[in-house]
Amino acid sequence: MENLSRVKVALREGRQTFGLWQMIPGANVSRCLARAGADWVCVDCEHGNMDDAAMHDAVPAIVAAGVSPLVRIAGMESWMVKRALDCGAHGIVVPLIRSAEEARALVQAAKFPPWGRRGFGSPYSPASFGISSTEYLQQANHSLLTIVQIETKEALETVDEIAAVEGIDALFIGPVDLGNNIGFPILGGVVMPELKDAIARIFAATRRARKKCGIFAVSGEQAKIFAGQGFDMISVAADFPVLEMAMQSQMGVARSGVSRETPGLYRFPSGTPGMR
Ligand code: 3PY
Ligand code: MG
């Protein structure tokens, strides 16, 4: 089962992975993102307009393209963990984690007994991997990814403790919430040095704990900088903003011959101090 997860295999082998972010519902959107060269597509049930049914449509469409579906759940609720994994996701991304205690509760929700408390019974999760229910039950605990987002002040302050939690595979940085929560929000696309330092601190904690580090980027250019700094999981872009930018650009050309670019959510100057 583990070998059927493109993202798990790449991370196990120490390869960098690139992903895309799905916020718009629809199997054709999933297909379009998965076919764009991604290792994984994150189905965003936190800020995207993805409900349970949309998630169940997206996950198999991503799998069918040979790409790993990850699901970002709306919050740390064990029933949301169950729904996401039961639909066949290769891993979950959990926003706004605040402590090692929350991370341990998350692992309990994501693992079958005797390790954890996840309920068993979905026919969709084994089907997602093309394996039997028994194989899924026996292999899921070590094959699926449990990823926490580090984007609160409390999590930053206890990042080593969170990184050390057994069963947490990766720490994924949400620069926007992290900036808001440490008092240095990204305004007008500008990243303050304090936020860059916080990102470097989280990255360093993952190296100490031998865990993977992910980050959310808003463009290929930004993703390339993060790749150069050694991040393991980089979300390159999200569907809605890219669609909006592409449409505005084409409209600009049609109306005036001038391509109009919408500024992205944020941009980092190249080279983040303290990071390779
Ligand atoms: C953030 O930047 O806060 C994120 O969670 C990315 O989606
Ligand atoms: Mg966030």
mmCIF file of C-alpha atoms and ligand atoms in Angstrom:
data_model
loop_
_atom_site.group_PDB
_atom_site.id
_atom_site.type_symbol
_atom_site.label_atom_id
_atom_site.label_comp_id
_atom_site.label_asym_id
_atom_site.label_seq_id
_atom_site.Cartn_x
_atom_site.Cartn_y
_atom_site.Cartn_z
ATOM 1 C CA MET A 1 0.000 0.000 0.000
ATOM 2 C CA GLU A 2 2.794 2.390 0.908
ATOM 3 C CA ASN A 3 4.340 1.919 -2.527
ATOM 4 C CA LEU A 4 1.070 3.009 -4.134
ATOM 5 C CA SER A 5 1.339 6.465 -2.565
ATOM 6 C CA ARG A 6 3.443 8.684 -4.825
ATOM 7 C CA VAL A 7 4.051 11.261 -2.105
ATOM 8 C CA LYS A 8 4.955 8.679 0.554
ATOM 9 C CA VAL A 9 7.455 6.940 -1.724
ATOM 10 C CA ALA A 10 9.087 10.224 -2.786
ATOM 11 C CA LEU A 11 9.431 11.433 0.816
ATOM 12 C CA ARG A 12 10.742 8.047 1.956
ATOM 13 C CA GLU A 13 13.398 8.244 -0.744
ATOM 14 C CA GLY A 14 14.322 11.778 0.280
ATOM 15 C CA ARG A 15 12.987 13.418 -2.876
ATOM 16 C CA GLN A 16 11.375 16.846 -2.904
ATOM 17 C CA THR A 17 7.697 16.868 -3.783
ATOM 18 C CA PHE A 18 5.573 19.525 -5.449
ATOM 19 C CA GLY A 19 1.845 19.850 -4.995
ATOM 20 C CA LEU A 20 -1.142 21.905 -6.081
ATOM 21 C CA TRP A 21 -4.058 23.163 -4.029
ATOM 22 C CA GLN A 22 -7.672 22.398 -5.002
ATOM 23 C CA MET A 23 -10.235 24.897 -3.713
ATOM 24 C CA ILE A 24 -12.803 24.685 -6.539
ATOM 25 C CA PRO A 25 -14.975 21.548 -6.444
ATOM 26 C CA GLY A 26 -15.239 19.132 -9.360
ATOM 27 C CA ALA A 27 -13.566 15.944 -10.582
ATOM 28 C CA ASN A 28 -12.428 17.758 -13.733
ATOM 29 C CA VAL A 29 -10.644 20.376 -11.634
ATOM 30 C CA SER A 30 -8.936 17.562 -9.691
ATOM 31 C CA ARG A 31 -7.945 15.890 -12.958
ATOM 32 C CA CYS A 32 -6.606 19.140 -14.388
ATOM 33 C CA LEU A 33 -4.409 19.788 -11.324
ATOM 34 C CA ALA A 34 -3.214 16.187 -11.029
ATOM 35 C CA ARG A 35 -2.259 16.109 -14.707
ATOM 36 C CA ALA A 36 -0.218 19.310 -14.381
ATOM 37 C CA GLY A 37 2.801 17.419 -13.039
ATOM 38 C CA ALA A 38 2.033 17.391 -9.320
ATOM 39 C CA ASP A 39 3.187 14.678 -6.910
ATOM 40 C CA TRP A 40 0.182 15.447 -4.721
ATOM 41 C CA VAL A 41 -2.948 17.560 -4.813
ATOM 42 C CA CYS A 42 -4.317 18.943 -1.569
ATOM 43 C CA VAL A 43 -8.117 19.031 -1.466
ATOM 44 C CA ASP A 44 -8.794 22.072 0.680
ATOM 45 C CA CYS A 45 -11.812 21.538 2.930
ATOM 46 C CA GLU A 46 -10.645 24.357 5.236
ATOM 47 C CA HIS A 47 -10.787 27.398 2.974
ATOM 48 C CA GLY A 48 -11.913 25.890 -0.338
ATOM 49 C CA ASN A 49 -15.590 25.294 -1.117
ATOM 50 C CA MET A 50 -15.135 21.556 -0.814
ATOM 51 C CA ASP A 51 -17.857 19.747 1.112
ATOM 52 C CA ASP A 52 -17.909 16.043 1.929
ATOM 53 C CA ALA A 53 -19.376 15.070 -1.461
ATOM 54 C CA ALA A 54 -16.886 17.246 -3.366
ATOM 55 C CA MET A 55 -14.040 15.627 -1.393
ATOM 56 C CA HIS A 56 -15.365 12.170 -2.326
ATOM 57 C CA ASP A 57 -15.355 13.211 -6.014
ATOM 58 C CA ALA A 58 -11.916 14.826 -5.912
ATOM 59 C CA VAL A 59 -9.923 12.085 -4.195
ATOM 60 C CA PRO A 60 -10.532 9.241 -6.698
ATOM 61 C CA ALA A 61 -10.055 11.610 -9.657
ATOM 62 C CA ILE A 62 -6.599 12.539 -8.314
ATOM 63 C CA VAL A 63 -5.740 8.884 -7.661
ATOM 64 C CA ALA A 64 -6.798 7.958 -11.213
ATOM 65 C CA ALA A 65 -4.114 10.330 -12.534
ATOM 66 C CA GLY A 66 -1.423 8.524 -10.513
ATOM 67 C CA VAL A 67 -1.092 11.386 -8.036
ATOM 68 C CA SER A 68 -1.498 11.373 -4.247
ATOM 69 C CA PRO A 69 -4.591 13.105 -2.842
ATOM 70 C CA LEU A 70 -4.099 14.849 0.485
ATOM 71 C CA VAL A 71 -7.066 16.400 2.276
ATOM 72 C CA ARG A 72 -6.830 19.510 4.400
ATOM 73 C CA ILE A 73 -9.639 19.141 6.913
ATOM 74 C CA ALA A 74 -11.465 22.187 8.272
ATOM 75 C CA GLY A 75 -10.150 21.795 11.814
ATOM 76 C CA MET A 76 -8.825 19.297 14.332
ATOM 77 C CA GLU A 77 -11.942 17.154 14.734
ATOM 78 C CA SER A 78 -11.557 13.390 14.815
ATOM 79 C CA TRP A 79 -14.668 12.855 12.690
ATOM 80 C CA MET A 80 -13.158 15.041 9.958
ATOM 81 C CA VAL A 81 -9.951 12.977 10.063
ATOM 82 C CA LYS A 82 -12.091 9.846 9.648
ATOM 83 C CA ARG A 83 -14.099 11.252 6.718
ATOM 84 C CA ALA A 84 -10.942 12.349 4.880
ATOM 85 C CA LEU A 85 -9.072 9.081 5.326
ATOM 86 C CA ASP A 86 -12.207 7.005 4.669
ATOM 87 C CA CYS A 87 -12.657 8.568 1.242
ATOM 88 C CA GLY A 88 -9.207 7.261 0.281
ATOM 89 C CA ALA A 89 -6.869 10.188 0.915
ATOM 90 C CA HIS A 90 -3.168 9.374 1.073
ATOM 91 C CA GLY A 91 -2.821 11.744 3.989
ATOM 92 C CA ILE A 92 -4.366 14.574 5.941
ATOM 93 C CA VAL A 93 -3.242 18.143 6.504
ATOM 94 C CA VAL A 94 -4.522 19.646 9.757
ATOM 95 C CA PRO A 95 -4.584 23.433 10.177
ATOM 96 C CA LEU A 96 -3.931 25.608 13.236
ATOM 97 C CA ILE A 97 -2.470 22.940 15.513
ATOM 98 C CA ARG A 98 -1.448 24.539 18.825
ATOM 99 C CA SER A 99 0.358 21.939 20.934
ATOM 100 C CA ALA A 100 1.992 18.529 21.115
ATOM 101 C CA GLU A 101 -1.089 17.366 23.006
ATOM 102 C CA GLU A 102 -3.277 18.278 20.005
ATOM 103 C CA ALA A 103 -0.803 16.536 17.699
ATOM 104 C CA ARG A 104 -1.006 13.380 19.827
ATOM 105 C CA ALA A 105 -4.837 13.504 19.739
ATOM 106 C CA LEU A 106 -4.634 13.848 15.967
ATOM 107 C CA VAL A 107 -2.449 10.755 15.671
ATOM 108 C CA GLN A 108 -4.975 8.846 17.789
ATOM 109 C CA ALA A 109 -7.725 9.861 15.346
ATOM 110 C CA ALA A 110 -5.663 8.937 12.285
ATOM 111 C CA LYS A 111 -4.488 5.458 13.357
ATOM 112 C CA PHE A 112 -6.383 2.190 13.689
ATOM 113 C CA PRO A 113 -6.183 0.288 17.021
ATOM 114 C CA PRO A 114 -4.112 -0.708 18.836
ATOM 115 C CA TRP A 115 -2.104 2.459 18.038
ATOM 116 C CA GLY A 116 -5.092 4.779 17.778
ATOM 117 C CA ARG A 117 -8.873 4.944 17.712
ATOM 118 C CA ARG A 118 -9.801 5.295 14.053
ATOM 119 C CA GLY A 119 -12.997 3.423 13.173
ATOM 120 C CA PHE A 120 -12.902 0.865 10.373
ATOM 121 C CA GLY A 121 -15.532 0.205 7.716
ATOM 122 C CA SER A 122 -15.154 2.419 4.664
ATOM 123 C CA PRO A 123 -15.174 0.539 1.354
ATOM 124 C CA TYR A 124 -13.758 3.615 -0.420
ATOM 125 C CA SER A 125 -10.345 3.763 1.208
ATOM 126 C CA PRO A 126 -9.224 0.241 0.159
ATOM 127 C CA ALA A 127 -10.745 0.897 -3.300
ATOM 128 C CA SER A 128 -8.678 4.079 -3.567
ATOM 129 C CA PHE A 129 -5.515 1.952 -3.344
ATOM 130 C CA GLY A 130 -6.945 -1.060 -5.246
ATOM 131 C CA ILE A 131 -6.305 -3.379 -2.291
ATOM 132 C CA SER A 132 -8.481 -5.516 -0.003
ATOM 133 C CA SER A 133 -10.032 -4.224 3.228
ATOM 134 C CA THR A 134 -7.723 -6.501 5.215
ATOM 135 C CA GLU A 135 -4.632 -5.150 3.477
ATOM 136 C CA TYR A 136 -5.833 -1.600 4.128
ATOM 137 C CA LEU A 137 -6.478 -2.332 7.810
ATOM 138 C CA GLN A 138 -3.042 -3.869 8.246
ATOM 139 C CA GLN A 139 -1.031 -1.274 6.324
ATOM 140 C CA ALA A 140 -2.827 2.069 6.686
ATOM 141 C CA ASN A 141 -1.181 3.117 9.948
ATOM 142 C CA HIS A 142 2.261 3.193 8.369
ATOM 143 C CA SER A 143 1.289 4.148 4.831
ATOM 144 C CA LEU A 144 -0.773 7.314 5.274
ATOM 145 C CA LEU A 145 0.666 10.733 6.056
ATOM 146 C CA THR A 146 -0.339 12.772 9.087
ATOM 147 C CA ILE A 147 0.677 16.362 8.496
ATOM 148 C CA VAL A 148 0.208 19.272 10.907
ATOM 149 C CA GLN A 149 0.241 22.909 9.946
ATOM 150 C CA ILE A 150 2.466 25.100 12.068
ATOM 151 C CA GLU A 151 0.841 28.508 11.850
ATOM 152 C CA THR A 152 0.107 29.626 15.404
ATOM 153 C CA LYS A 153 2.303 31.354 18.000
ATOM 154 C CA GLU A 154 1.708 28.497 20.448
ATOM 155 C CA ALA A 155 2.839 25.889 17.902
ATOM 156 C CA LEU A 156 5.914 27.941 17.008
ATOM 157 C CA GLU A 157 6.899 28.119 20.681
ATOM 158 C CA THR A 158 6.588 24.340 21.126
ATOM 159 C CA VAL A 159 7.629 23.302 17.642
ATOM 160 C CA ASP A 160 10.304 20.831 18.810
ATOM 161 C CA GLU A 161 7.779 19.051 21.010
ATOM 162 C CA ILE A 162 5.256 18.854 18.165
ATOM 163 C CA ALA A 163 7.883 17.640 15.699
ATOM 164 C CA ALA A 164 8.846 14.863 18.119
ATOM 165 C CA VAL A 165 5.328 13.372 18.303
ATOM 166 C CA GLU A 166 5.373 9.813 16.985
ATOM 167 C CA GLY A 167 3.073 9.443 14.015
ATOM 168 C CA ILE A 168 3.436 13.034 12.812
ATOM 169 C CA ASP A 169 5.165 12.783 9.447
ATOM 170 C CA ALA A 170 5.505 16.395 8.415
ATOM 171 C CA LEU A 171 5.176 19.977 9.638
ATOM 172 C CA PHE A 172 3.574 22.166 6.993
ATOM 173 C CA ILE A 173 3.998 25.928 7.280
ATOM 174 C CA GLY A 174 1.066 28.205 6.527
ATOM 175 C CA PRO A 175 2.857 31.562 6.078
ATOM 176 C CA VAL A 176 -0.342 33.634 6.078
ATOM 177 C CA ASP A 177 -1.791 32.399 9.372
ATOM 178 C CA LEU A 178 1.667 32.168 10.924
ATOM 179 C CA GLY A 179 2.277 35.847 10.115
ATOM 180 C CA ASN A 180 -1.128 36.829 11.527
ATOM 181 C CA ASN A 181 -0.648 34.799 14.689
ATOM 182 C CA ILE A 182 2.827 36.026 15.591
ATOM 183 C CA GLY A 183 1.939 39.673 15.042
ATOM 184 C CA PHE A 184 3.669 40.115 11.672
ATOM 185 C CA PRO A 185 0.915 39.668 9.082
ATOM 186 C CA ILE A 186 1.712 39.654 5.392
ATOM 187 C CA LEU A 187 0.335 43.011 4.238
ATOM 188 C CA GLY A 188 0.490 44.091 0.626
ATOM 189 C CA GLY A 189 2.372 40.904 -0.158
ATOM 190 C CA VAL A 190 5.340 41.839 2.035
ATOM 191 C CA VAL A 191 6.900 39.220 4.322
ATOM 192 C CA MET A 192 8.523 40.748 7.418
ATOM 193 C CA PRO A 193 11.937 39.482 8.651
ATOM 194 C CA GLU A 194 10.273 38.178 11.859
ATOM 195 C CA LEU A 195 8.064 35.879 9.780
ATOM 196 C CA LYS A 196 11.037 34.693 7.747
ATOM 197 C CA ASP A 197 12.840 33.894 11.019
ATOM 198 C CA ALA A 198 9.806 31.962 12.287
ATOM 199 C CA ILE A 199 9.762 29.916 9.077
ATOM 200 C CA ALA A 200 13.474 29.196 9.437
ATOM 201 C CA ARG A 201 12.881 28.120 13.061
ATOM 202 C CA ILE A 202 10.210 25.608 12.036
ATOM 203 C CA PHE A 203 12.377 24.282 9.225
ATOM 204 C CA ALA A 204 15.294 23.767 11.637
ATOM 205 C CA ALA A 205 13.019 21.904 14.088
ATOM 206 C CA THR A 206 12.016 19.421 11.387
ATOM 207 C CA ARG A 207 15.675 18.723 10.588
ATOM 208 C CA ARG A 208 16.413 18.060 14.299
ATOM 209 C CA ALA A 209 13.430 15.700 14.564
ATOM 210 C CA ARG A 210 14.111 14.045 11.196
ATOM 211 C CA LYS A 211 10.619 14.974 10.029
ATOM 212 C CA LYS A 212 9.555 16.423 6.690
ATOM 213 C CA CYS A 213 8.889 20.123 6.212
ATOM 214 C CA GLY A 214 6.274 21.554 3.875
ATOM 215 C CA ILE A 215 5.272 25.084 2.927
ATOM 216 C CA PHE A 216 2.565 26.867 0.970
ATOM 217 C CA ALA A 217 3.768 28.956 -1.983
ATOM 218 C CA VAL A 218 1.749 31.090 -4.355
ATOM 219 C CA SER A 219 3.693 30.716 -7.590
ATOM 220 C CA GLY A 220 6.201 28.515 -9.380
ATOM 221 C CA GLU A 221 8.831 31.191 -8.855
ATOM 222 C CA GLN A 222 8.216 31.225 -5.096
ATOM 223 C CA ALA A 223 8.106 27.404 -4.996
ATOM 224 C CA LYS A 224 11.495 27.250 -6.704
ATOM 225 C CA ILE A 225 13.017 29.416 -3.967
ATOM 226 C CA PHE A 226 11.574 27.118 -1.282
ATOM 227 C CA ALA A 227 12.873 24.090 -3.214
ATOM 228 C CA GLY A 228 16.347 25.650 -3.180
ATOM 229 C CA GLN A 229 16.060 26.036 0.591
ATOM 230 C CA GLY A 230 15.442 22.307 1.009
ATOM 231 C CA PHE A 231 11.711 22.049 1.762
ATOM 232 C CA ASP A 232 10.317 18.533 1.252
ATOM 233 C CA MET A 233 6.724 19.389 0.300
ATOM 234 C CA ILE A 234 5.984 22.564 -1.601
ATOM 235 C CA SER A 235 2.534 23.634 -2.655
ATOM 236 C CA VAL A 236 3.181 25.515 -5.874
ATOM 237 C CA ALA A 237 -0.140 27.235 -6.533
ATOM 238 C CA ALA A 238 -3.886 27.091 -5.910
ATOM 239 C CA ASP A 239 -6.576 26.722 -8.566
ATOM 240 C CA PHE A 240 -8.786 29.787 -7.940
ATOM 241 C CA PRO A 241 -6.064 32.468 -7.802
ATOM 242 C CA VAL A 242 -4.280 31.019 -10.833
ATOM 243 C CA LEU A 243 -7.520 30.827 -12.810
ATOM 244 C CA GLU A 244 -8.377 34.389 -11.807
ATOM 245 C CA MET A 245 -4.927 35.636 -12.826
ATOM 246 C CA ALA A 246 -4.974 33.800 -16.155
ATOM 247 C CA MET A 247 -8.450 35.113 -17.014
ATOM 248 C CA GLN A 248 -7.577 38.690 -16.033
ATOM 249 C CA SER A 249 -4.425 38.494 -18.074
ATOM 250 C CA GLN A 250 -6.290 37.297 -21.185
ATOM 251 C CA MET A 251 -8.997 39.937 -20.708
ATOM 252 C CA GLY A 252 -6.300 42.574 -20.400
ATOM 253 C CA VAL A 253 -4.723 41.497 -23.687
ATOM 254 C CA ALA A 254 -8.111 41.436 -25.449
ATOM 255 C CA ARG A 255 -9.183 44.872 -24.250
ATOM 256 C CA SER A 256 -5.996 46.853 -24.378
ATOM 257 C CA GLY A 257 -3.209 44.627 -25.571
ATOM 258 C CA VAL A 258 -1.699 44.979 -22.108
ATOM 259 C CA SER A 259 -1.487 41.982 -19.808
ATOM 260 C CA ARG A 260 -2.623 42.966 -16.312
ATOM 261 C CA GLU A 261 -1.132 40.965 -13.455
ATOM 262 C CA THR A 262 -2.844 40.587 -10.095
ATOM 263 C CA PRO A 263 -0.280 40.630 -7.298
ATOM 264 C CA GLY A 264 -0.080 37.290 -5.497
ATOM 265 C CA LEU A 265 -0.883 36.723 -1.826
ATOM 266 C CA TYR A 266 2.760 37.231 -0.834
ATOM 267 C CA ARG A 267 6.290 37.169 -2.122
ATOM 268 C CA PHE A 268 9.575 36.403 -0.411
ATOM 269 C CA PRO A 269 12.805 38.026 -1.437
ATOM 270 C CA SER A 270 15.145 35.216 -2.442
ATOM 271 C CA GLY A 271 17.235 33.731 0.354
ATOM 272 C CA THR A 272 15.671 33.308 3.753
ATOM 273 C CA PRO A 273 18.267 33.939 6.476
ATOM 274 C CA GLY A 274 19.158 30.895 8.495
ATOM 275 C CA MET A 275 18.054 28.470 5.793
ATOM 276 C CA ARG A 276 20.092 26.685 3.241
HETATM 277 C C1 3PY B 1 -1.561 29.746 5.389
HETATM 278 O O1 3PY B 1 -0.714 30.367 4.731
HETATM 279 O O2 3PY B 1 -2.006 30.109 6.479
HETATM 280 C C2 3PY B 1 -2.054 28.479 4.878
HETATM 281 O O3 3PY B 1 -2.648 27.733 5.624
HETATM 282 C C3 3PY B 1 -1.881 28.144 3.442
HETATM 283 O O4 3PY B 1 -3.097 27.709 2.926
HETATM 284 MG MG MG B 2 -3.498 28.662 7.279
#
